[in-house]
Short mmCIF file of C-alpha atoms and ligand atoms in Angstrom, two decimals:
data_model
loop_
_atom_site.label_atom_id
_atom_site.label_comp_id
_atom_site.label_asym_id
_atom_site.label_seq_id
_atom_site.Cartn_x
_atom_site.Cartn_y
_atom_site.Cartn_z
CA MET R 1 0.00 0.00 0.00
CA LYS R 2 2.76 2.39 1.02
CA LEU R 3 4.78 1.57 -2.08
CA PHE R 4 1.70 2.04 -4.23
CA ALA R 5 1.18 5.51 -2.74
CA ILE R 6 4.78 6.46 -3.44
CA VAL R 7 4.57 5.21 -7.03
CA LEU R 8 1.35 7.18 -7.49
CA LEU R 9 2.97 10.33 -6.07
CA ALA R 10 5.94 9.98 -8.41
CA PHE R 11 3.57 9.43 -11.33
CA ASN R 12 1.58 12.57 -10.47
CA ALA R 13 4.77 14.58 -10.11
CA ALA R 14 5.93 13.38 -13.53
CA ILE R 15 2.63 14.41 -15.11
CA ALA R 16 2.74 17.81 -13.40
CA ALA R 17 6.31 18.34 -14.62
CA SER R 18 5.47 17.49 -18.21
CA LYS R 19 2.30 19.57 -18.46
CA LYS R 20 2.85 22.97 -19.98
CA VAL R 21 0.44 25.77 -19.11
CA SER R 22 -1.39 26.76 -22.28
CA TYR R 23 -2.13 30.41 -22.95
CA ALA R 24 -4.03 29.69 -26.16
CA GLY R 25 -6.96 32.09 -26.24
CA ALA R 26 -5.85 33.86 -23.07
CA LYS R 27 -5.62 37.64 -23.14
CA ALA R 28 -3.30 40.17 -21.55
CA MET R 29 -5.27 43.29 -20.72
CA ARG R 30 -4.56 46.76 -19.36
CA ILE R 31 -7.26 48.30 -17.18
CA PRO R 32 -6.97 51.99 -16.33
CA VAL R 33 -7.69 52.64 -12.63
CA GLY R 34 -9.12 55.87 -11.24
CA ASN R 35 -9.76 56.74 -7.61
CA GLU R 36 -11.98 53.70 -7.11
CA VAL R 37 -9.87 50.56 -6.86
CA GLU R 38 -12.45 48.21 -5.31
CA PRO R 39 -14.46 47.24 -8.42
CA LEU R 40 -11.35 46.02 -10.25
CA LEU R 41 -9.95 44.37 -7.12
CA ASP R 42 -13.21 42.43 -6.75
CA ILE R 43 -12.98 41.17 -10.33
CA ILE R 44 -9.32 40.17 -9.92
CA ASN R 45 -10.13 38.27 -6.73
CA GLN R 46 -13.35 36.71 -8.00
CA LEU R 47 -11.75 35.37 -11.20
CA GLU R 48 -8.35 34.81 -9.53
CA LEU R 49 -6.62 36.64 -12.37
CA PRO R 50 -2.81 36.58 -12.57
CA THR R 51 -1.48 40.13 -12.58
CA TRP R 52 1.59 41.63 -14.28
CA LYS R 53 1.76 45.21 -13.07
CA GLY R 54 -0.05 47.91 -11.19
CA LEU R 55 -0.75 46.33 -7.79
CA ALA R 56 0.80 47.27 -4.46
CA ASN R 57 0.24 44.93 -1.53
CA GLY R 58 -2.28 43.03 -3.66
CA VAL R 59 -4.41 46.11 -4.36
CA PRO R 60 -4.62 48.12 -7.62
CA ILE R 61 -2.72 51.39 -7.43
CA ALA R 62 -5.17 54.32 -7.71
CA ASN R 63 -4.91 56.60 -10.75
CA SER R 64 -2.71 54.15 -12.57
CA HIS R 65 -3.46 50.96 -14.47
CA VAL R 66 -3.39 47.22 -13.90
CA ASP R 67 -1.99 44.80 -16.47
CA LEU R 68 -3.36 41.30 -16.06
CA VAL R 69 -3.92 37.95 -17.74
CA VAL R 70 -7.38 36.60 -18.47
CA PRO R 71 -7.26 32.82 -18.99
CA ALA R 72 -9.21 31.58 -22.03
CA ASP R 73 -11.98 29.99 -19.97
CA LYS R 74 -12.58 33.24 -18.08
CA VAL R 75 -12.68 35.66 -21.01
CA ALA R 76 -16.48 35.67 -21.34
CA GLU R 77 -17.02 36.25 -17.63
CA PHE R 78 -14.29 38.93 -17.57
CA GLU R 79 -15.93 40.76 -20.47
CA LYS R 80 -19.28 40.71 -18.68
CA LEU R 81 -17.82 41.99 -15.43
CA THR R 82 -15.79 44.77 -17.09
CA ALA R 83 -18.51 45.82 -19.56
CA SER R 84 -18.74 49.29 -18.01
CA MET R 85 -14.97 49.76 -17.71
CA THR R 86 -12.37 50.93 -20.18
CA THR R 87 -10.03 48.09 -21.12
CA GLU R 88 -7.14 47.83 -23.54
CA VAL R 89 -5.88 44.66 -25.18
CA MET R 90 -2.14 43.99 -24.80
CA HIS R 91 -2.20 40.46 -26.21
CA ASP R 92 -5.38 39.31 -27.92
CA ASP R 93 -4.09 35.73 -27.91
CA LEU R 94 -1.28 35.31 -25.44
CA GLY R 95 -0.64 31.78 -26.70
CA ALA R 96 -0.01 33.12 -30.21
CA SER R 97 2.24 35.90 -28.88
CA ILE R 98 4.28 33.41 -26.86
CA ALA R 99 4.62 31.24 -29.97
CA ASP R 100 5.78 34.29 -32.00
CA GLU R 101 8.27 35.21 -29.31
CA ALA R 102 10.06 31.88 -29.81
CA THR R 103 11.99 32.99 -32.91
CA PRO R 104 13.66 29.92 -34.44
CA PHE R 105 17.39 30.03 -33.75
CA THR R 106 20.05 27.39 -33.37
CA TYR R 107 23.11 28.42 -31.43
CA GLN R 108 26.30 26.89 -32.78
CA ALA R 109 28.62 26.46 -29.82
CA GLY R 110 31.67 28.68 -30.25
CA SER R 111 29.98 31.23 -32.48
CA VAL R 112 29.83 34.37 -30.36
CA ASN R 113 28.43 37.14 -32.53
CA GLU R 114 25.62 39.68 -32.62
CA THR R 115 23.08 37.24 -34.09
CA TRP R 116 22.78 35.83 -30.56
CA PHE R 117 20.65 38.91 -29.82
CA ASN R 118 18.12 38.07 -32.55
CA ALA R 119 16.34 35.50 -30.37
CA TYR R 120 15.61 34.25 -26.85
CA HIS R 121 17.44 31.09 -25.80
CA SER R 122 17.36 28.00 -23.64
CA TYR R 123 19.19 28.00 -20.31
CA ALA R 124 21.72 25.49 -21.63
CA ASP R 125 22.50 27.82 -24.54
CA HIS R 126 22.95 30.77 -22.17
CA LEU R 127 25.56 28.80 -20.23
CA GLN R 128 27.23 27.84 -23.51
CA PHE R 129 27.24 31.46 -24.68
CA LEU R 130 28.92 32.64 -21.46
CA ASN R 131 31.48 29.85 -21.76
CA ASP R 132 32.13 30.79 -25.38
CA LEU R 133 32.58 34.44 -24.43
CA VAL R 134 35.19 33.41 -21.85
CA THR R 135 36.91 31.19 -24.42
CA SER R 136 37.07 34.15 -26.81
CA PHE R 137 38.79 36.32 -24.17
CA PRO R 138 40.67 33.78 -22.08
CA THR R 139 43.14 36.24 -20.54
CA GLN R 140 40.52 38.63 -19.27
CA ALA R 141 37.40 36.64 -18.45
CA GLU R 142 36.27 33.67 -16.38
CA ILE R 143 33.05 31.93 -15.39
CA VAL R 144 32.05 32.65 -11.78
CA THR R 145 29.34 31.09 -9.65
CA ALA R 146 27.48 32.55 -6.67
CA GLY R 147 26.07 29.57 -4.82
CA SER R 148 23.24 27.53 -6.25
CA SER R 149 19.49 27.50 -6.66
CA VAL R 150 16.78 25.52 -4.86
CA GLY R 151 17.15 22.95 -7.64
CA SER R 152 20.96 22.84 -7.18
CA GLN R 153 21.81 24.69 -10.38
CA ALA R 154 24.89 26.91 -10.09
CA ILE R 155 24.09 30.62 -10.25
CA THR R 156 26.44 31.40 -13.06
CA GLY R 157 27.98 34.62 -14.22
CA ILE R 158 30.89 36.05 -16.15
CA HIS R 159 33.72 37.98 -14.49
CA PHE R 160 36.00 40.07 -16.69
CA TRP R 161 38.74 42.61 -16.15
CA GLY R 162 41.27 44.78 -17.95
CA SER R 163 44.93 45.62 -18.00
CA GLY R 164 45.37 45.67 -14.20
CA GLY R 165 44.69 41.97 -14.09
CA LYS R 166 42.02 39.87 -12.44
CA GLY R 167 40.54 41.21 -9.21
CA SER R 168 42.57 44.40 -9.06
CA ASN R 169 39.74 46.93 -9.20
CA PRO R 170 36.42 47.79 -7.53
CA ALA R 171 33.51 45.73 -8.80
CA VAL R 172 30.59 46.45 -11.08
CA VAL R 173 27.90 43.86 -10.29
CA ILE R 174 24.87 43.32 -12.53
CA HIS R 175 22.01 40.89 -11.86
CA GLY R 176 19.47 39.77 -14.46
CA THR R 177 16.47 37.40 -14.43
CA VAL R 178 15.78 37.51 -10.72
CA HIS R 179 12.18 37.26 -11.89
CA ALA R 180 11.94 34.29 -14.20
CA ARG R 181 9.55 35.67 -16.81
CA GLU R 182 11.56 38.86 -17.45
CA TRP R 183 13.40 37.36 -20.42
CA ILE R 184 14.58 40.64 -21.89
CA THR R 185 16.79 41.08 -18.80
CA THR R 186 18.79 37.92 -19.56
CA MET R 187 19.56 39.17 -23.04
CA THR R 188 20.28 42.78 -22.10
CA THR R 189 22.74 41.88 -19.34
CA GLU R 190 24.48 39.50 -21.74
CA TYR R 191 24.69 42.32 -24.23
CA PHE R 192 26.61 44.41 -21.67
CA ALA R 193 29.21 41.64 -21.29
CA TYR R 194 29.34 41.02 -25.04
CA ASN R 195 29.73 44.69 -25.92
CA LEU R 196 32.40 45.47 -23.32
CA LEU R 197 34.50 42.41 -24.16
CA THR R 198 34.23 42.41 -27.94
CA ASN R 199 35.06 46.13 -28.23
CA TYR R 200 37.84 46.22 -25.65
CA ALA R 201 40.59 45.95 -28.23
CA THR R 202 39.24 48.59 -30.60
CA SER R 203 37.55 51.23 -28.44
CA THR R 204 39.68 53.34 -26.16
CA GLU R 205 36.58 54.35 -24.21
CA ILE R 206 35.58 50.73 -23.57
CA LYS R 207 39.15 49.79 -22.73
CA GLY R 208 39.05 52.59 -20.16
CA PHE R 209 35.84 51.22 -18.61
CA VAL R 210 37.15 47.65 -18.44
CA ASP R 211 40.58 48.69 -17.16
CA LYS R 212 38.88 50.61 -14.34
CA TYR R 213 36.57 47.96 -12.85
CA ASP R 214 36.12 44.20 -12.43
CA TYR R 215 32.74 43.24 -13.90
CA TYR R 216 30.54 40.49 -12.48
CA ILE R 217 27.50 39.94 -14.67
CA PHE R 218 24.92 37.31 -13.70
CA PRO R 219 22.35 37.13 -16.50
CA VAL R 220 20.21 34.54 -14.66
CA VAL R 221 20.03 34.82 -10.86
CA ASN R 222 16.95 32.54 -10.83
CA PRO R 223 17.88 29.54 -13.02
CA ASP R 224 15.14 27.21 -11.73
CA GLY R 225 12.46 29.80 -12.38
CA PHE R 226 13.91 30.58 -15.81
CA VAL R 227 13.93 26.92 -16.82
CA TYR R 228 10.38 26.60 -15.49
CA THR R 229 9.25 29.46 -17.79
CA GLN R 230 10.47 27.38 -20.71
CA THR R 231 9.27 23.92 -19.65
CA THR R 232 6.04 24.67 -17.85
CA ASN R 233 4.76 28.22 -17.39
CA ARG R 234 6.06 31.13 -19.48
CA LEU R 235 4.76 33.59 -16.90
CA TRP R 236 6.38 32.19 -13.74
CA ARG R 237 8.03 34.89 -11.58
CA LYS R 238 9.42 33.49 -8.29
CA ASN R 239 12.01 30.86 -7.49
CA ARG R 240 10.91 27.19 -7.21
CA GLN R 241 11.06 26.73 -3.45
CA SER R 242 8.70 24.03 -2.10
CA PRO R 243 5.50 25.20 -0.42
CA PRO R 244 5.87 26.04 3.27
CA SER R 245 3.84 23.87 5.65
CA GLY R 246 0.13 24.49 5.31
CA SER R 247 0.36 25.72 1.70
CA THR R 248 0.47 24.15 -1.73
CA CYS R 249 1.98 27.17 -3.48
CA TYR R 250 5.54 27.10 -4.77
CA GLY R 251 8.08 29.85 -4.90
CA THR R 252 9.49 32.79 -2.98
CA ASP R 253 10.04 36.20 -4.54
CA ILE R 254 13.82 36.60 -4.39
CA ASN R 255 13.30 40.37 -4.56
CA ARG R 256 11.34 40.32 -1.28
CA ASN R 257 13.72 37.97 0.54
CA TRP R 258 16.85 40.11 1.10
CA PRO R 259 17.65 40.27 4.82
CA TYR R 260 17.24 44.01 5.32
CA GLN R 261 13.98 45.80 6.13
CA TRP R 262 12.43 42.40 5.42
CA SER R 263 8.76 41.73 6.03
CA GLY R 264 7.39 45.25 5.93
CA ALA R 265 4.66 46.58 3.68
CA GLY R 266 5.38 45.84 0.05
CA SER R 267 5.83 42.11 0.49
CA SER R 268 3.43 39.28 1.22
CA THR R 269 3.21 36.64 3.95
CA SER R 270 1.11 34.44 1.67
CA ALA R 271 3.04 31.71 -0.11
CA CYS R 272 0.60 31.96 -3.02
CA SER R 273 1.39 35.62 -3.62
CA GLU R 274 3.73 36.72 -6.42
CA THR R 275 5.52 38.86 -3.81
CA TYR R 276 5.86 36.15 -1.14
CA ARG R 277 8.72 37.19 1.15
CA GLY R 278 9.67 33.65 2.23
CA VAL R 279 9.60 31.80 5.52
CA SER R 280 12.50 33.81 6.92
CA GLN R 281 14.73 36.61 5.69
CA GLY R 282 17.50 35.59 3.33
CA ASN R 283 16.40 31.93 3.31
CA THR R 284 16.31 31.48 -0.46
CA PRO R 285 19.48 29.81 -1.71
CA GLU R 286 19.57 32.21 -4.66
CA ASN R 287 19.66 35.15 -2.27
CA LYS R 288 22.26 33.51 -0.07
CA GLY R 289 24.51 32.95 -3.09
CA VAL R 290 24.43 36.40 -4.66
CA LEU R 291 24.48 38.13 -1.26
CA ALA R 292 27.62 36.31 -0.12
CA GLN R 293 29.26 37.10 -3.44
CA ILE R 294 28.53 40.82 -3.48
CA ASP R 295 29.41 41.23 0.20
CA ALA R 296 32.76 39.51 -0.42
CA LEU R 297 33.46 41.91 -3.28
CA ALA R 298 32.53 44.86 -1.07
CA ALA R 299 34.94 43.67 1.62
CA ASP R 300 37.69 43.22 -0.97
CA LYS R 301 38.04 46.15 -3.42
CA GLY R 302 34.56 47.60 -2.90
CA VAL R 303 31.48 47.66 -5.14
CA GLN R 304 31.40 50.77 -7.31
CA LEU R 305 28.11 49.99 -9.06
CA TYR R 306 25.28 47.51 -8.61
CA ILE R 307 22.34 47.22 -10.99
CA ASP R 308 19.45 44.80 -10.53
CA VAL R 309 17.82 44.45 -13.95
CA HIS R 310 14.07 43.79 -14.23
CA SER R 311 11.27 44.42 -16.71
CA TYR R 312 8.94 46.03 -17.71
CA SER R 313 7.95 49.75 -17.37
CA GLN R 314 11.04 51.71 -18.48
CA LEU R 315 12.16 52.96 -15.09
CA LEU R 316 15.59 53.61 -13.64
CA MET R 317 15.26 53.55 -9.88
CA THR R 318 17.32 54.18 -6.77
CA PRO R 319 16.89 53.17 -3.12
CA TYR R 320 14.80 53.03 -1.09
CA GLY R 321 11.99 50.59 -1.67
CA TYR R 322 11.12 49.95 1.96
CA SER R 323 10.29 53.55 2.79
CA CYS R 324 8.97 56.55 0.89
CA SER R 325 10.41 59.02 3.38
CA ALA R 326 13.90 57.64 4.01
CA THR R 327 16.51 59.09 1.64
CA THR R 328 19.95 57.69 0.92
CA SER R 329 22.91 59.79 2.03
CA ASN R 330 24.09 59.94 -1.61
CA ASN R 331 20.65 60.62 -3.06
CA SER R 332 21.59 63.70 -5.05
CA VAL R 333 24.51 61.87 -6.67
CA LEU R 334 22.27 58.92 -7.58
CA GLN R 335 19.53 61.15 -8.99
CA SER R 336 21.96 63.12 -11.12
CA LEU R 337 23.57 59.91 -12.44
CA ALA R 338 20.08 58.55 -13.18
CA ARG R 339 19.10 61.75 -14.98
CA GLY R 340 22.19 61.48 -17.19
CA ALA R 341 21.59 57.78 -17.89
CA VAL R 342 17.95 58.20 -18.95
CA ALA R 343 18.96 61.06 -21.25
CA ALA R 344 21.62 58.81 -22.81
CA ILE R 345 19.08 56.00 -23.25
CA GLN R 346 16.57 58.33 -24.88
CA ALA R 347 19.20 59.72 -27.24
CA VAL R 348 19.58 56.32 -28.97
CA TYR R 349 16.06 55.48 -30.22
CA GLY R 350 13.87 57.89 -28.26
CA THR R 351 12.90 55.35 -25.60
CA VAL R 352 11.77 57.30 -22.53
CA PHE R 353 12.73 56.09 -19.05
CA THR R 354 11.48 57.68 -15.83
CA TYR R 355 13.80 57.82 -12.81
CA GLY R 356 13.59 58.27 -9.06
CA PRO R 357 13.55 56.34 -5.77
CA ILE R 358 11.59 53.04 -5.93
CA CYS R 359 8.99 53.80 -3.30
CA SER R 360 7.91 57.12 -4.76
CA THR R 361 8.29 55.97 -8.37
CA ILE R 362 6.33 52.70 -8.25
CA TYR R 363 5.40 51.26 -4.86
CA GLN R 364 6.78 50.16 -1.54
CA VAL R 365 9.03 47.08 -1.72
CA ALA R 366 10.27 45.36 1.47
CA GLY R 367 13.21 42.97 1.27
CA GLY R 368 14.31 44.18 -2.16
CA SER R 369 17.85 43.86 -3.43
CA ILE R 370 18.96 47.44 -3.70
CA ASP R 371 18.07 48.51 -0.16
CA TYR R 372 20.34 45.76 1.15
CA VAL R 373 23.14 46.54 -1.29
CA GLN R 374 22.89 50.26 -0.48
CA ASP R 375 22.83 50.03 3.33
CA VAL R 376 24.42 46.69 4.24
CA THR R 377 26.81 45.94 1.38
CA LYS R 378 27.43 49.68 1.13
CA ALA R 379 28.01 49.68 -2.61
CA LYS R 380 28.82 53.14 -3.87
CA HIS R 381 26.12 53.46 -6.57
CA VAL R 382 23.00 51.33 -6.59
CA PHE R 383 20.18 51.14 -9.15
CA THR R 384 17.40 48.89 -10.29
CA VAL R 385 16.02 49.19 -13.77
CA GLU R 386 12.82 48.08 -15.44
CA LEU R 387 13.54 47.57 -19.14
CA ARG R 388 11.21 47.83 -22.18
CA ASP R 389 8.39 48.25 -22.75
CA THR R 390 5.68 50.34 -21.06
CA GLY R 391 2.96 47.78 -21.64
CA THR R 392 2.40 47.16 -25.33
CA TYR R 393 3.85 43.67 -24.98
CA GLY R 394 4.91 43.57 -21.32
CA PHE R 395 6.79 40.41 -20.41
CA VAL R 396 6.21 38.83 -23.83
CA LEU R 397 8.40 41.27 -25.73
CA PRO R 398 9.15 40.36 -29.37
CA ALA R 399 12.67 39.13 -30.04
CA SER R 400 13.14 42.00 -32.53
CA GLN R 401 13.45 44.30 -29.48
CA ILE R 402 16.34 42.41 -27.85
CA LEU R 403 19.14 44.14 -29.73
CA PRO R 404 17.59 47.64 -29.48
CA SER R 405 17.14 47.09 -25.74
CA GLY R 406 20.78 46.03 -25.42
CA VAL R 407 22.05 48.99 -27.43
CA GLU R 408 20.01 51.66 -25.62
CA MET R 409 20.70 50.20 -22.17
CA TYR R 410 24.39 50.05 -22.93
CA ALA R 411 24.16 53.80 -23.60
CA GLY R 412 22.71 54.18 -20.10
CA LEU R 413 25.44 52.02 -18.58
CA ARG R 414 28.05 53.96 -20.51
CA SER R 415 26.72 57.20 -19.05
CA LEU R 416 27.01 55.77 -15.52
CA LEU R 417 30.52 54.43 -16.14
CA ALA R 418 31.66 57.74 -17.57
CA ASN R 419 30.18 59.90 -14.82
CA MET R 420 30.60 57.92 -11.60
CA VAL R 421 33.36 59.06 -9.31
O1 LIG L 1 8.30 44.48 -7.71
C1 LIG L 1 9.47 44.26 -8.04
O2 LIG L 1 10.17 43.40 -7.50
C2 LIG L 1 10.10 45.06 -9.17
N1 LIG L 1 9.17 45.15 -10.27
S1 LIG L 1 8.89 43.79 -11.14
O3 LIG L 1 7.72 44.01 -11.95
N2 LIG L 1 10.11 43.55 -12.11
O4 LIG L 1 8.75 42.69 -10.26
C3 LIG L 1 10.48 46.43 -8.69
C4 LIG L 1 11.14 46.47 -7.37
C5 LIG L 1 12.25 47.40 -7.20
N3 LIG L 1 13.53 46.75 -7.31
C6 LIG L 1 14.34 46.44 -6.26
N4 LIG L 1 13.99 46.69 -5.02
N5 LIG L 1 15.48 45.88 -6.53
ZN1 LIG L 2 11.20 41.86 -11.75
#
């Protein structure tokens, strides 16, 4: 009997693992919100709609808008309930948009070139690409790891340096794909590494940047979640931590789990929430790994710049998230660097980014990365960015925007590198 139960459990787990969430006929919608947030909140709760943007502490933000997903079997009911509201369609058929997003591309190991940025890729190919980049610049780059994920995958990044030699300068640390579904962040952070390394020999400006700092770029901080977006649910956000006792919901939000100002408003105690803070502060292995790594760099040569890269909304933000009244001691420096960076981004293709402290720019966030890195790690300059777009495509951004995102964001990074002291 016992054995039978175990076999049955394993069988169910295998089925669950192989079943991909279908978004065929599902819609992504934007709903403008005025002063009254209750009517929309009721609809979200009644239909249990997954949300993308525009909620704070589980409630729609007044005088803003909510982006959400309407599963195919709830479209009719949703249309009835929102008949008197204004709604905009982001994706009329999310399944079709996700299919379009998967531009056919075969990566030939060893072929590092710009065509990489024409498509999204599997996790295995991302690891191969980083390895190939290191192989192309063997005297100035290496693969680094920062602990491992819940599922025991190494959190893998690329470390590169210039003429001073390995480890001789303050660090620039960049994190991508903390949130699994934010695929543009994987590609954009890889573009930074690609651009700085491949132009080192020919651009005196880039040589200057790379000679000045040691770069640690982690395109995928959440490998389990990222793999899960490709095998099972394209719109997964959190890590893949097992449900805490009493719940059946998986996953902790790594960006609510940092052990500083943890558990305040702007994070959730519910394991089923997309902003679940975790059982205890800093308990996610992903957080433990990247935290230990950045703190070690801070204790060594110092961290000159940290950027946590997210999507979407086109925002360049500074600490703090936990409080709207607390101000960093270097706030005026950060705001003036941010102002310069958004101007540089806009100068490339006209893409407009807004900047300012997290709490006053979007919403309160407790246990977020940059508050920790600002106050505990004490990195010199700390930002978090939300890449393209502002809601036309949201998380399911066409592959044709990967390269433009990389190019414009590099212009922003360049502005920071040129102006930081
Ligand atoms: O809510 C978040 O975690 C971020 N937005 S997202 O839609 N990408 O999830 C913004 C939070 C601010 N960032 C940090 N505190 N690092
Ligand atoms: Zn995010």
